[in-house]
mmCIF file of C-alpha atoms and ligand atoms in Angstrom:
data_model
loop_
_atom_site.group_PDB
_atom_site.id
_atom_site.type_symbol
_atom_site.label_atom_id
_atom_site.label_comp_id
_atom_site.label_asym_id
_atom_site.label_seq_id
_atom_site.Cartn_x
_atom_site.Cartn_y
_atom_site.Cartn_z
ATOM 1 C CA MET A 22 0.000 0.000 0.000
ATOM 2 C CA THR A 23 1.187 3.526 -0.782
ATOM 3 C CA PRO A 24 0.919 6.385 1.744
ATOM 4 C CA ILE A 25 -2.084 7.787 -0.159
ATOM 5 C CA GLN A 26 -3.818 4.428 -0.013
ATOM 6 C CA ARG A 27 -3.054 3.995 3.695
ATOM 7 C CA GLN A 28 -4.530 7.428 4.460
ATOM 8 C CA ILE A 29 -7.705 6.763 2.470
ATOM 9 C CA LYS A 30 -8.242 3.393 4.149
ATOM 10 C CA GLU A 31 -7.707 4.897 7.577
ATOM 11 C CA ILE A 32 -10.072 7.826 6.988
ATOM 12 C CA GLN A 33 -12.743 5.632 5.364
ATOM 13 C CA ALA A 34 -12.576 3.193 8.294
ATOM 14 C CA GLY A 35 -13.382 5.997 10.727
ATOM 15 C CA LEU A 36 -16.370 7.434 8.857
ATOM 16 C CA PRO A 37 -19.915 6.686 9.995
ATOM 17 C CA ALA A 38 -22.032 4.990 7.295
ATOM 18 C CA HIS A 39 -23.945 8.176 6.400
ATOM 19 C CA VAL A 40 -20.792 10.233 5.739
ATOM 20 C CA ARG A 41 -19.119 10.144 2.320
ATOM 21 C CA LEU A 42 -15.516 11.066 1.626
ATOM 22 C CA VAL A 43 -14.714 13.586 -1.078
ATOM 23 C CA ALA A 44 -11.014 13.076 -1.826
ATOM 24 C CA VAL A 45 -9.828 16.602 -2.649
ATOM 25 C CA SER A 46 -7.258 15.997 -5.374
ATOM 26 C CA LYS A 47 -6.756 19.560 -6.647
ATOM 27 C CA PHE A 48 -3.216 20.277 -7.853
ATOM 28 C CA HIS A 49 -2.244 16.600 -7.584
ATOM 29 C CA PRO A 50 -1.295 14.558 -10.653
ATOM 30 C CA ILE A 51 -3.392 11.841 -12.302
ATOM 31 C CA GLU A 52 -1.153 9.143 -10.751
ATOM 32 C CA ALA A 53 -2.150 10.233 -7.247
ATOM 33 C CA LEU A 54 -5.833 9.911 -8.162
ATOM 34 C CA GLU A 55 -5.196 6.489 -9.680
ATOM 35 C CA GLU A 56 -3.693 5.308 -6.408
ATOM 36 C CA ALA A 57 -6.773 6.514 -4.563
ATOM 37 C CA TYR A 58 -9.064 4.952 -7.176
ATOM 38 C CA ALA A 59 -7.387 1.572 -6.651
ATOM 39 C CA THR A 60 -8.574 1.571 -3.012
ATOM 40 C CA GLY A 61 -12.169 2.002 -4.175
ATOM 41 C CA GLN A 62 -12.331 5.784 -3.773
ATOM 42 C CA ARG A 63 -14.864 7.097 -6.309
ATOM 43 C CA ILE A 64 -15.563 10.712 -5.272
ATOM 44 C CA PHE A 65 -12.973 13.342 -6.108
ATOM 45 C CA GLY A 66 -13.105 17.080 -5.413
ATOM 46 C CA GLU A 67 -11.468 19.680 -7.656
ATOM 47 C CA SER A 68 -11.391 23.458 -7.572
ATOM 48 C CA LYS A 69 -10.455 24.399 -11.157
ATOM 49 C CA VAL A 70 -12.783 23.493 -14.010
ATOM 50 C CA GLN A 71 -10.029 23.017 -16.575
ATOM 51 C CA GLU A 72 -7.989 20.749 -14.298
ATOM 52 C CA MET A 73 -11.075 18.716 -13.328
ATOM 53 C CA THR A 74 -12.074 18.269 -16.964
ATOM 54 C CA ALA A 75 -8.611 17.025 -17.934
ATOM 55 C CA LYS A 76 -8.732 14.495 -15.088
ATOM 56 C CA TYR A 77 -12.280 13.476 -15.989
ATOM 57 C CA GLU A 78 -11.126 12.731 -19.521
ATOM 58 C CA ALA A 79 -8.107 10.716 -18.371
ATOM 59 C CA LEU A 80 -9.719 8.605 -15.647
ATOM 60 C CA PRO A 81 -12.430 5.889 -15.430
ATOM 61 C CA LYS A 82 -16.000 7.036 -15.967
ATOM 62 C CA ASP A 83 -17.425 5.678 -12.727
ATOM 63 C CA ILE A 84 -15.824 8.546 -10.786
ATOM 64 C CA GLU A 85 -18.115 11.202 -9.269
ATOM 65 C CA TRP A 86 -16.557 14.610 -9.871
ATOM 66 C CA HIS A 87 -17.399 17.228 -7.253
ATOM 67 C CA PHE A 88 -16.583 20.839 -7.986
ATOM 68 C CA ILE A 89 -15.585 22.536 -4.718
ATOM 69 C CA GLY A 90 -13.970 25.747 -5.934
ATOM 70 C CA HIS A 91 -15.184 29.245 -6.542
ATOM 71 C CA LEU A 92 -17.093 29.156 -9.780
ATOM 72 C CA GLN A 93 -16.998 31.600 -12.681
ATOM 73 C CA THR A 94 -20.082 31.593 -14.882
ATOM 74 C CA ASN A 95 -18.099 31.288 -18.129
ATOM 75 C CA LYS A 96 -16.575 27.965 -16.963
ATOM 76 C CA ILE A 97 -19.795 26.136 -16.130
ATOM 77 C CA LYS A 98 -20.356 24.851 -19.647
ATOM 78 C CA TYR A 99 -17.165 22.777 -19.589
ATOM 79 C CA MET A 100 -18.237 20.669 -16.644
ATOM 80 C CA ALA A 101 -22.016 20.648 -17.208
ATOM 81 C CA PRO A 102 -21.897 17.351 -19.158
ATOM 82 C CA TYR A 103 -20.356 15.354 -16.331
ATOM 83 C CA VAL A 104 -20.097 17.118 -12.943
ATOM 84 C CA ALA A 105 -21.838 15.140 -10.163
ATOM 85 C CA LEU A 106 -22.182 17.879 -7.533
ATOM 86 C CA ILE A 107 -21.298 21.570 -7.369
ATOM 87 C CA HIS A 108 -20.541 22.466 -3.742
ATOM 88 C CA GLY A 109 -19.982 26.210 -3.800
ATOM 89 C CA VAL A 110 -23.034 27.942 -5.256
ATOM 90 C CA ASP A 111 -23.261 31.319 -3.580
ATOM 91 C CA SER A 112 -25.487 33.493 -5.753
ATOM 92 C CA TRP A 113 -28.770 33.416 -7.597
ATOM 93 C CA LYS A 114 -26.877 34.348 -10.751
ATOM 94 C CA LEU A 115 -24.678 31.237 -10.506
ATOM 95 C CA LEU A 116 -27.643 29.005 -9.793
ATOM 96 C CA SER A 117 -29.552 30.238 -12.829
ATOM 97 C CA GLU A 118 -26.462 30.020 -15.033
ATOM 98 C CA ILE A 119 -25.823 26.423 -13.921
ATOM 99 C CA ASN A 120 -29.463 25.712 -14.744
ATOM 100 C CA LYS A 121 -29.007 27.133 -18.233
ATOM 101 C CA GLN A 122 -25.877 25.086 -18.958
ATOM 102 C CA ALA A 123 -27.400 21.940 -17.420
ATOM 103 C CA HIS A 124 -30.383 22.372 -19.736
ATOM 104 C CA LYS A 125 -28.086 22.611 -22.744
ATOM 105 C CA ALA A 126 -26.290 19.464 -21.598
ATOM 106 C CA GLY A 127 -29.609 17.675 -21.058
ATOM 107 C CA ARG A 128 -28.950 17.145 -17.350
ATOM 108 C CA ILE A 129 -30.154 17.980 -13.883
ATOM 109 C CA ILE A 130 -27.129 19.104 -11.866
ATOM 110 C CA PRO A 131 -27.172 18.748 -8.068
ATOM 111 C CA CYS A 132 -25.912 21.879 -6.279
ATOM 112 C CA LEU A 133 -25.094 22.831 -2.702
ATOM 113 C CA LEU A 134 -25.677 26.350 -1.421
ATOM 114 C CA GLN A 135 -22.508 27.675 0.171
ATOM 115 C CA ILE A 136 -23.181 29.434 3.444
ATOM 116 C CA HIS A 137 -20.745 31.816 5.054
ATOM 117 C CA ILE A 138 -20.293 30.521 8.606
ATOM 118 C CA ALA A 139 -16.691 31.536 9.351
ATOM 119 C CA GLN A 140 -15.447 34.715 10.957
ATOM 120 C CA GLU A 141 -13.025 35.435 8.131
ATOM 121 C CA GLU A 142 -14.168 38.108 5.706
ATOM 122 C CA THR A 143 -12.593 36.453 2.709
ATOM 123 C CA LYS A 144 -14.569 33.243 2.552
ATOM 124 C CA PHE A 145 -17.248 33.067 -0.112
ATOM 125 C CA GLY A 146 -20.851 32.200 0.505
ATOM 126 C CA PHE A 147 -24.382 33.431 1.097
ATOM 127 C CA SER A 148 -25.130 34.871 4.500
ATOM 128 C CA MET A 149 -27.876 32.811 6.117
ATOM 129 C CA ASP A 150 -30.276 35.728 5.638
ATOM 130 C CA GLU A 151 -29.499 36.065 1.931
ATOM 131 C CA CYS A 152 -29.922 32.351 1.426
ATOM 132 C CA LYS A 153 -33.201 32.267 3.346
ATOM 133 C CA GLN A 154 -34.464 35.187 1.298
ATOM 134 C CA MET A 155 -33.603 33.477 -1.976
ATOM 135 C CA LEU A 156 -35.322 30.269 -0.936
ATOM 136 C CA ASP A 157 -38.372 32.149 0.374
ATOM 137 C CA GLU A 158 -38.765 34.012 -2.922
ATOM 138 C CA GLY A 159 -39.230 30.616 -4.505
ATOM 139 C CA LEU A 160 -37.939 31.398 -8.001
ATOM 140 C CA TRP A 161 -35.532 28.453 -7.691
ATOM 141 C CA LYS A 162 -38.525 26.144 -8.131
ATOM 142 C CA ASP A 163 -38.647 27.220 -11.779
ATOM 143 C CA LEU A 164 -35.076 26.068 -12.387
ATOM 144 C CA LYS A 165 -35.837 22.594 -13.710
ATOM 145 C CA ASN A 166 -32.249 21.601 -14.492
ATOM 146 C CA ILE A 167 -30.723 22.072 -11.081
ATOM 147 C CA GLN A 168 -31.488 20.250 -7.882
ATOM 148 C CA ILE A 169 -30.677 21.955 -4.600
ATOM 149 C CA ALA A 170 -29.151 19.053 -2.689
ATOM 150 C CA GLY A 171 -28.130 20.776 0.547
ATOM 151 C CA VAL A 172 -25.613 23.191 2.004
ATOM 152 C CA MET A 173 -21.855 23.584 2.215
ATOM 153 C CA GLY A 174 -19.630 25.600 4.520
ATOM 154 C CA MET A 175 -16.136 26.157 5.841
ATOM 155 C CA ALA A 176 -15.268 26.826 9.465
ATOM 156 C CA THR A 177 -12.826 29.491 10.543
ATOM 157 C CA ASN A 178 -9.199 28.427 10.224
ATOM 158 C CA THR A 179 -8.389 28.460 13.947
ATOM 159 C CA ASP A 180 -7.158 26.243 16.758
ATOM 160 C CA ASP A 181 -10.117 27.293 18.860
ATOM 161 C CA LEU A 182 -12.239 24.175 18.950
ATOM 162 C CA ALA A 183 -15.264 25.928 20.421
ATOM 163 C CA THR A 184 -15.423 28.311 17.456
ATOM 164 C CA ILE A 185 -15.180 25.474 14.936
ATOM 165 C CA GLN A 186 -17.815 23.409 16.711
ATOM 166 C CA ALA A 187 -20.186 26.377 16.975
ATOM 167 C CA GLU A 188 -19.838 27.147 13.258
ATOM 168 C CA PHE A 189 -20.518 23.563 12.197
ATOM 169 C CA LYS A 190 -23.540 23.455 14.503
ATOM 170 C CA THR A 191 -24.793 26.704 12.973
ATOM 171 C CA LEU A 192 -24.603 25.234 9.484
ATOM 172 C CA ALA A 193 -26.332 22.009 10.522
ATOM 173 C CA SER A 194 -29.181 23.943 12.203
ATOM 174 C CA PHE A 195 -29.566 26.109 9.139
ATOM 175 C CA PHE A 196 -29.803 22.982 6.981
ATOM 176 C CA HIS A 197 -32.554 21.544 9.195
ATOM 177 C CA GLU A 198 -34.440 24.835 9.260
ATOM 178 C CA MET A 199 -34.396 25.030 5.450
ATOM 179 C CA LYS A 200 -35.279 21.344 5.193
ATOM 180 C CA ASN A 201 -38.425 21.943 7.241
ATOM 181 C CA ARG A 202 -39.300 25.177 5.529
ATOM 182 C CA HIS A 203 -38.795 24.282 1.853
ATOM 183 C CA PHE A 204 -37.660 20.704 1.308
ATOM 184 C CA LYS A 205 -39.751 18.596 3.684
ATOM 185 C CA ASP A 206 -40.954 16.316 0.906
ATOM 186 C CA ILE A 207 -37.799 16.500 -1.176
ATOM 187 C CA PRO A 208 -35.538 13.590 -0.154
ATOM 188 C CA THR A 209 -32.715 14.778 -2.412
ATOM 189 C CA PHE A 210 -32.171 17.810 -0.150
ATOM 190 C CA LYS A 211 -29.945 15.816 2.185
ATOM 191 C CA GLU A 212 -26.326 16.957 2.145
ATOM 192 C CA ILE A 213 -24.339 18.962 4.675
ATOM 193 C CA SER A 214 -20.883 19.365 3.154
ATOM 194 C CA MET A 215 -18.508 20.374 5.938
ATOM 195 C CA GLY A 216 -15.182 19.233 7.344
ATOM 196 C CA MET A 217 -11.647 19.323 5.891
ATOM 197 C CA SER A 218 -8.332 17.688 6.862
ATOM 198 C CA ASP A 219 -7.916 19.632 10.095
ATOM 199 C CA ASP A 220 -11.484 19.764 11.363
ATOM 200 C CA TYR A 221 -13.534 16.912 9.909
ATOM 201 C CA PRO A 222 -14.045 14.933 13.155
ATOM 202 C CA TRP A 223 -15.984 17.892 14.582
ATOM 203 C CA ALA A 224 -17.905 18.349 11.365
ATOM 204 C CA ILE A 225 -19.019 14.718 11.588
ATOM 205 C CA GLN A 226 -19.985 15.224 15.205
ATOM 206 C CA ALA A 227 -22.190 18.130 14.120
ATOM 207 C CA GLY A 228 -23.919 16.165 11.333
ATOM 208 C CA SER A 229 -21.783 16.384 8.191
ATOM 209 C CA THR A 230 -22.729 14.028 5.347
ATOM 210 C CA LEU A 231 -19.811 14.916 3.035
ATOM 211 C CA VAL A 232 -16.275 15.567 4.250
ATOM 212 C CA ARG A 233 -13.836 17.203 1.815
ATOM 213 C CA ILE A 234 -10.347 15.982 2.642
ATOM 214 C CA GLY A 235 -7.246 16.884 0.651
ATOM 215 C CA SER A 236 -3.869 17.328 2.325
ATOM 216 C CA LYS A 237 -4.428 14.545 4.862
ATOM 217 C CA ILE A 238 -4.711 12.109 1.930
ATOM 218 C CA PHE A 239 -2.447 13.530 -0.747
ATOM 219 C CA GLY A 240 0.031 15.571 1.275
ATOM 220 C CA GLU A 241 1.066 19.142 0.611
ATOM 221 C CA ARG A 242 -0.226 20.861 -2.504
ATOM 222 C CA HIS A 243 2.262 22.413 -4.908
ATOM 223 C CA TYR A 244 0.523 25.324 -6.582
HETATM 224 C C1 PLP B 8 -8.865 22.645 -0.739
HETATM 225 C C2 PLP B 8 -10.220 22.505 -0.150
HETATM 226 C C3 PLP B 8 -10.527 21.460 0.747
HETATM 227 C C4 PLP B 8 -9.498 20.469 1.262
HETATM 228 O O1 PLP B 8 -8.648 21.088 2.193
HETATM 229 P P1 PLP B 8 -7.592 20.245 3.055
HETATM 230 O O2 PLP B 8 -7.305 21.116 4.196
HETATM 231 O O3 PLP B 8 -6.429 19.995 2.171
HETATM 232 O O4 PLP B 8 -8.262 18.972 3.460
HETATM 233 C C5 PLP B 8 -11.830 21.349 1.189
HETATM 234 N N1 PLP B 8 -12.790 22.210 0.785
HETATM 235 C C6 PLP B 8 -12.536 23.221 -0.048
HETATM 236 C C7 PLP B 8 -13.638 24.125 -0.431
HETATM 237 C C8 PLP B 8 -11.247 23.408 -0.541
HETATM 238 O O5 PLP B 8 -11.015 24.430 -1.367
#
Protein backbone atom coordinates (compact mmCIF):
# COMPACT_ATOMS: atom_id res chain seq x y z
CA MET A 1 0.00 0.00 0.00
CA THR A 2 1.19 3.53 -0.78
CA PRO A 3 0.92 6.38 1.74
CA ILE A 4 -2.08 7.79 -0.16
CA GLN A 5 -3.82 4.43 -0.01
CA ARG A 6 -3.05 3.99 3.70
CA GLN A 7 -4.53 7.43 4.46
CA ILE A 8 -7.70 6.76 2.47
CA LYS A 9 -8.24 3.39 4.15
CA GLU A 10 -7.71 4.90 7.58
CA ILE A 11 -10.07 7.83 6.99
CA GLN A 12 -12.74 5.63 5.36
CA ALA A 13 -12.58 3.19 8.29
CA GLY A 14 -13.38 6.00 10.73
CA LEU A 15 -16.37 7.43 8.86
CA PRO A 16 -19.92 6.69 9.99
CA ALA A 17 -22.03 4.99 7.29
CA HIS A 18 -23.95 8.18 6.40
CA VAL A 19 -20.79 10.23 5.74
CA ARG A 20 -19.12 10.14 2.32
CA LEU A 21 -15.52 11.07 1.63
CA VAL A 22 -14.71 13.59 -1.08
CA ALA A 23 -11.01 13.08 -1.83
CA VAL A 24 -9.83 16.60 -2.65
CA SER A 25 -7.26 16.00 -5.37
CA LYS A 26 -6.76 19.56 -6.65
CA PHE A 27 -3.22 20.28 -7.85
CA HIS A 28 -2.24 16.60 -7.58
CA PRO A 29 -1.30 14.56 -10.65
CA ILE A 30 -3.39 11.84 -12.30
CA GLU A 31 -1.15 9.14 -10.75
CA ALA A 32 -2.15 10.23 -7.25
CA LEU A 33 -5.83 9.91 -8.16
CA GLU A 34 -5.20 6.49 -9.68
CA GLU A 35 -3.69 5.31 -6.41
CA ALA A 36 -6.77 6.51 -4.56
CA TYR A 37 -9.06 4.95 -7.18
CA ALA A 38 -7.39 1.57 -6.65
CA THR A 39 -8.57 1.57 -3.01
CA GLY A 40 -12.17 2.00 -4.18
CA GLN A 41 -12.33 5.78 -3.77
CA ARG A 42 -14.86 7.10 -6.31
CA ILE A 43 -15.56 10.71 -5.27
CA PHE A 44 -12.97 13.34 -6.11
CA GLY A 45 -13.10 17.08 -5.41
CA GLU A 46 -11.47 19.68 -7.66
CA SER A 47 -11.39 23.46 -7.57
CA LYS A 48 -10.46 24.40 -11.16
CA VAL A 49 -12.78 23.49 -14.01
CA GLN A 50 -10.03 23.02 -16.57
CA GLU A 51 -7.99 20.75 -14.30
CA MET A 52 -11.08 18.72 -13.33
CA THR A 53 -12.07 18.27 -16.96
CA ALA A 54 -8.61 17.03 -17.93
CA LYS A 55 -8.73 14.49 -15.09
CA TYR A 56 -12.28 13.48 -15.99
CA GLU A 57 -11.13 12.73 -19.52
CA ALA A 58 -8.11 10.72 -18.37
CA LEU A 59 -9.72 8.61 -15.65
CA PRO A 60 -12.43 5.89 -15.43
CA LYS A 61 -16.00 7.04 -15.97
CA ASP A 62 -17.42 5.68 -12.73
CA ILE A 63 -15.82 8.55 -10.79
CA GLU A 64 -18.11 11.20 -9.27
CA TRP A 65 -16.56 14.61 -9.87
CA HIS A 66 -17.40 17.23 -7.25
CA PHE A 67 -16.58 20.84 -7.99
CA ILE A 68 -15.59 22.54 -4.72
CA GLY A 69 -13.97 25.75 -5.93
CA HIS A 70 -15.18 29.25 -6.54
CA LEU A 71 -17.09 29.16 -9.78
CA GLN A 72 -17.00 31.60 -12.68
CA THR A 73 -20.08 31.59 -14.88
CA ASN A 74 -18.10 31.29 -18.13
CA LYS A 75 -16.57 27.96 -16.96
CA ILE A 76 -19.80 26.14 -16.13
CA LYS A 77 -20.36 24.85 -19.65
CA TYR A 78 -17.17 22.78 -19.59
CA MET A 79 -18.24 20.67 -16.64
CA ALA A 80 -22.02 20.65 -17.21
CA PRO A 81 -21.90 17.35 -19.16
CA TYR A 82 -20.36 15.35 -16.33
CA VAL A 83 -20.10 17.12 -12.94
CA ALA A 84 -21.84 15.14 -10.16
CA LEU A 85 -22.18 17.88 -7.53
CA ILE A 86 -21.30 21.57 -7.37
CA HIS A 87 -20.54 22.47 -3.74
CA GLY A 88 -19.98 26.21 -3.80
CA VAL A 89 -23.03 27.94 -5.26
CA ASP A 90 -23.26 31.32 -3.58
CA SER A 91 -25.49 33.49 -5.75
CA TRP A 92 -28.77 33.42 -7.60
CA LYS A 93 -26.88 34.35 -10.75
CA LEU A 94 -24.68 31.24 -10.51
CA LEU A 95 -27.64 29.01 -9.79
CA SER A 96 -29.55 30.24 -12.83
CA GLU A 97 -26.46 30.02 -15.03
CA ILE A 98 -25.82 26.42 -13.92
CA ASN A 99 -29.46 25.71 -14.74
CA LYS A 100 -29.01 27.13 -18.23
CA GLN A 101 -25.88 25.09 -18.96
CA ALA A 102 -27.40 21.94 -17.42
CA HIS A 103 -30.38 22.37 -19.74
CA LYS A 104 -28.09 22.61 -22.74
CA ALA A 105 -26.29 19.46 -21.60
CA GLY A 106 -29.61 17.68 -21.06
CA ARG A 107 -28.95 17.14 -17.35
CA ILE A 108 -30.15 17.98 -13.88
CA ILE A 109 -27.13 19.10 -11.87
CA PRO A 110 -27.17 18.75 -8.07
CA CYS A 111 -25.91 21.88 -6.28
CA LEU A 112 -25.09 22.83 -2.70
CA LEU A 113 -25.68 26.35 -1.42
CA GLN A 114 -22.51 27.68 0.17
CA ILE A 115 -23.18 29.43 3.44
CA HIS A 116 -20.74 31.82 5.05
CA ILE A 117 -20.29 30.52 8.61
CA ALA A 118 -16.69 31.54 9.35
CA GLN A 119 -15.45 34.71 10.96
CA GLU A 120 -13.02 35.43 8.13
CA GLU A 121 -14.17 38.11 5.71
CA THR A 122 -12.59 36.45 2.71
CA LYS A 123 -14.57 33.24 2.55
CA PHE A 124 -17.25 33.07 -0.11
CA GLY A 125 -20.85 32.20 0.50
CA PHE A 126 -24.38 33.43 1.10
CA SER A 127 -25.13 34.87 4.50
CA MET A 128 -27.88 32.81 6.12
CA ASP A 129 -30.28 35.73 5.64
CA GLU A 130 -29.50 36.06 1.93
CA CYS A 131 -29.92 32.35 1.43
CA LYS A 132 -33.20 32.27 3.35
CA GLN A 133 -34.46 35.19 1.30
CA MET A 134 -33.60 33.48 -1.98
CA LEU A 135 -35.32 30.27 -0.94
CA ASP A 136 -38.37 32.15 0.37
CA GLU A 137 -38.76 34.01 -2.92
CA GLY A 138 -39.23 30.62 -4.51
CA LEU A 139 -37.94 31.40 -8.00
CA TRP A 140 -35.53 28.45 -7.69
CA LYS A 141 -38.52 26.14 -8.13
CA ASP A 142 -38.65 27.22 -11.78
CA LEU A 143 -35.08 26.07 -12.39
CA LYS A 144 -35.84 22.59 -13.71
CA ASN A 145 -32.25 21.60 -14.49
CA ILE A 146 -30.72 22.07 -11.08
CA GLN A 147 -31.49 20.25 -7.88
CA ILE A 148 -30.68 21.95 -4.60
CA ALA A 149 -29.15 19.05 -2.69
CA GLY A 150 -28.13 20.78 0.55
CA VAL A 151 -25.61 23.19 2.00
CA MET A 152 -21.85 23.58 2.21
CA GLY A 153 -19.63 25.60 4.52
CA MET A 154 -16.14 26.16 5.84
CA ALA A 155 -15.27 26.83 9.46
CA THR A 156 -12.83 29.49 10.54
CA ASN A 157 -9.20 28.43 10.22
CA THR A 158 -8.39 28.46 13.95
CA ASP A 159 -7.16 26.24 16.76
CA ASP A 160 -10.12 27.29 18.86
CA LEU A 161 -12.24 24.17 18.95
CA ALA A 162 -15.26 25.93 20.42
CA THR A 163 -15.42 28.31 17.46
CA ILE A 164 -15.18 25.47 14.94
CA GLN A 165 -17.82 23.41 16.71
CA ALA A 166 -20.19 26.38 16.98
CA GLU A 167 -19.84 27.15 13.26
CA PHE A 168 -20.52 23.56 12.20
CA LYS A 169 -23.54 23.46 14.50
CA THR A 170 -24.79 26.70 12.97
CA LEU A 171 -24.60 25.23 9.48
CA ALA A 172 -26.33 22.01 10.52
CA SER A 173 -29.18 23.94 12.20
CA PHE A 174 -29.57 26.11 9.14
CA PHE A 175 -29.80 22.98 6.98
CA HIS A 176 -32.55 21.54 9.20
CA GLU A 177 -34.44 24.84 9.26
CA MET A 178 -34.40 25.03 5.45
CA LYS A 179 -35.28 21.34 5.19
CA ASN A 180 -38.42 21.94 7.24
CA ARG A 181 -39.30 25.18 5.53
CA HIS A 182 -38.80 24.28 1.85
CA PHE A 183 -37.66 20.70 1.31
CA LYS A 184 -39.75 18.60 3.68
CA ASP A 185 -40.95 16.32 0.91
CA ILE A 186 -37.80 16.50 -1.18
CA PRO A 187 -35.54 13.59 -0.15
CA THR A 188 -32.71 14.78 -2.41
CA PHE A 189 -32.17 17.81 -0.15
CA LYS A 190 -29.94 15.82 2.18
CA GLU A 191 -26.33 16.96 2.15
CA ILE A 192 -24.34 18.96 4.68
CA SER A 193 -20.88 19.36 3.15
CA MET A 194 -18.51 20.37 5.94
CA GLY A 195 -15.18 19.23 7.34
CA MET A 196 -11.65 19.32 5.89
CA SER A 197 -8.33 17.69 6.86
CA ASP A 198 -7.92 19.63 10.10
CA ASP A 199 -11.48 19.76 11.36
CA TYR A 200 -13.53 16.91 9.91
CA PRO A 201 -14.05 14.93 13.16
CA TRP A 202 -15.98 17.89 14.58
CA ALA A 203 -17.90 18.35 11.37
CA ILE A 204 -19.02 14.72 11.59
CA GLN A 205 -19.98 15.22 15.20
CA ALA A 206 -22.19 18.13 14.12
CA GLY A 207 -23.92 16.17 11.33
CA SER A 208 -21.78 16.38 8.19
CA THR A 209 -22.73 14.03 5.35
CA LEU A 210 -19.81 14.92 3.03
CA VAL A 211 -16.27 15.57 4.25
CA ARG A 212 -13.84 17.20 1.81
CA ILE A 213 -10.35 15.98 2.64
CA GLY A 214 -7.25 16.88 0.65
CA SER A 215 -3.87 17.33 2.33
CA LYS A 216 -4.43 14.54 4.86
CA ILE A 217 -4.71 12.11 1.93
CA PHE A 218 -2.45 13.53 -0.75
CA GLY A 219 0.03 15.57 1.27
CA GLU A 220 1.07 19.14 0.61
CA ARG A 221 -0.23 20.86 -2.50
CA HIS A 222 2.26 22.41 -4.91
CA TYR A 223 0.52 25.32 -6.58
C1 LIG B 1 -8.87 22.65 -0.74
C2 LIG B 1 -10.22 22.51 -0.15
C3 LIG B 1 -10.53 21.46 0.75
C4 LIG B 1 -9.50 20.47 1.26
O1 LIG B 1 -8.65 21.09 2.19
P1 LIG B 1 -7.59 20.24 3.05
O2 LIG B 1 -7.31 21.12 4.20
O3 LIG B 1 -6.43 19.99 2.17
O4 LIG B 1 -8.26 18.97 3.46
C5 LIG B 1 -11.83 21.35 1.19
N1 LIG B 1 -12.79 22.21 0.78
C6 LIG B 1 -12.54 23.22 -0.05
C7 LIG B 1 -13.64 24.13 -0.43
C8 LIG B 1 -11.25 23.41 -0.54
O5 LIG B 1 -11.01 24.43 -1.37
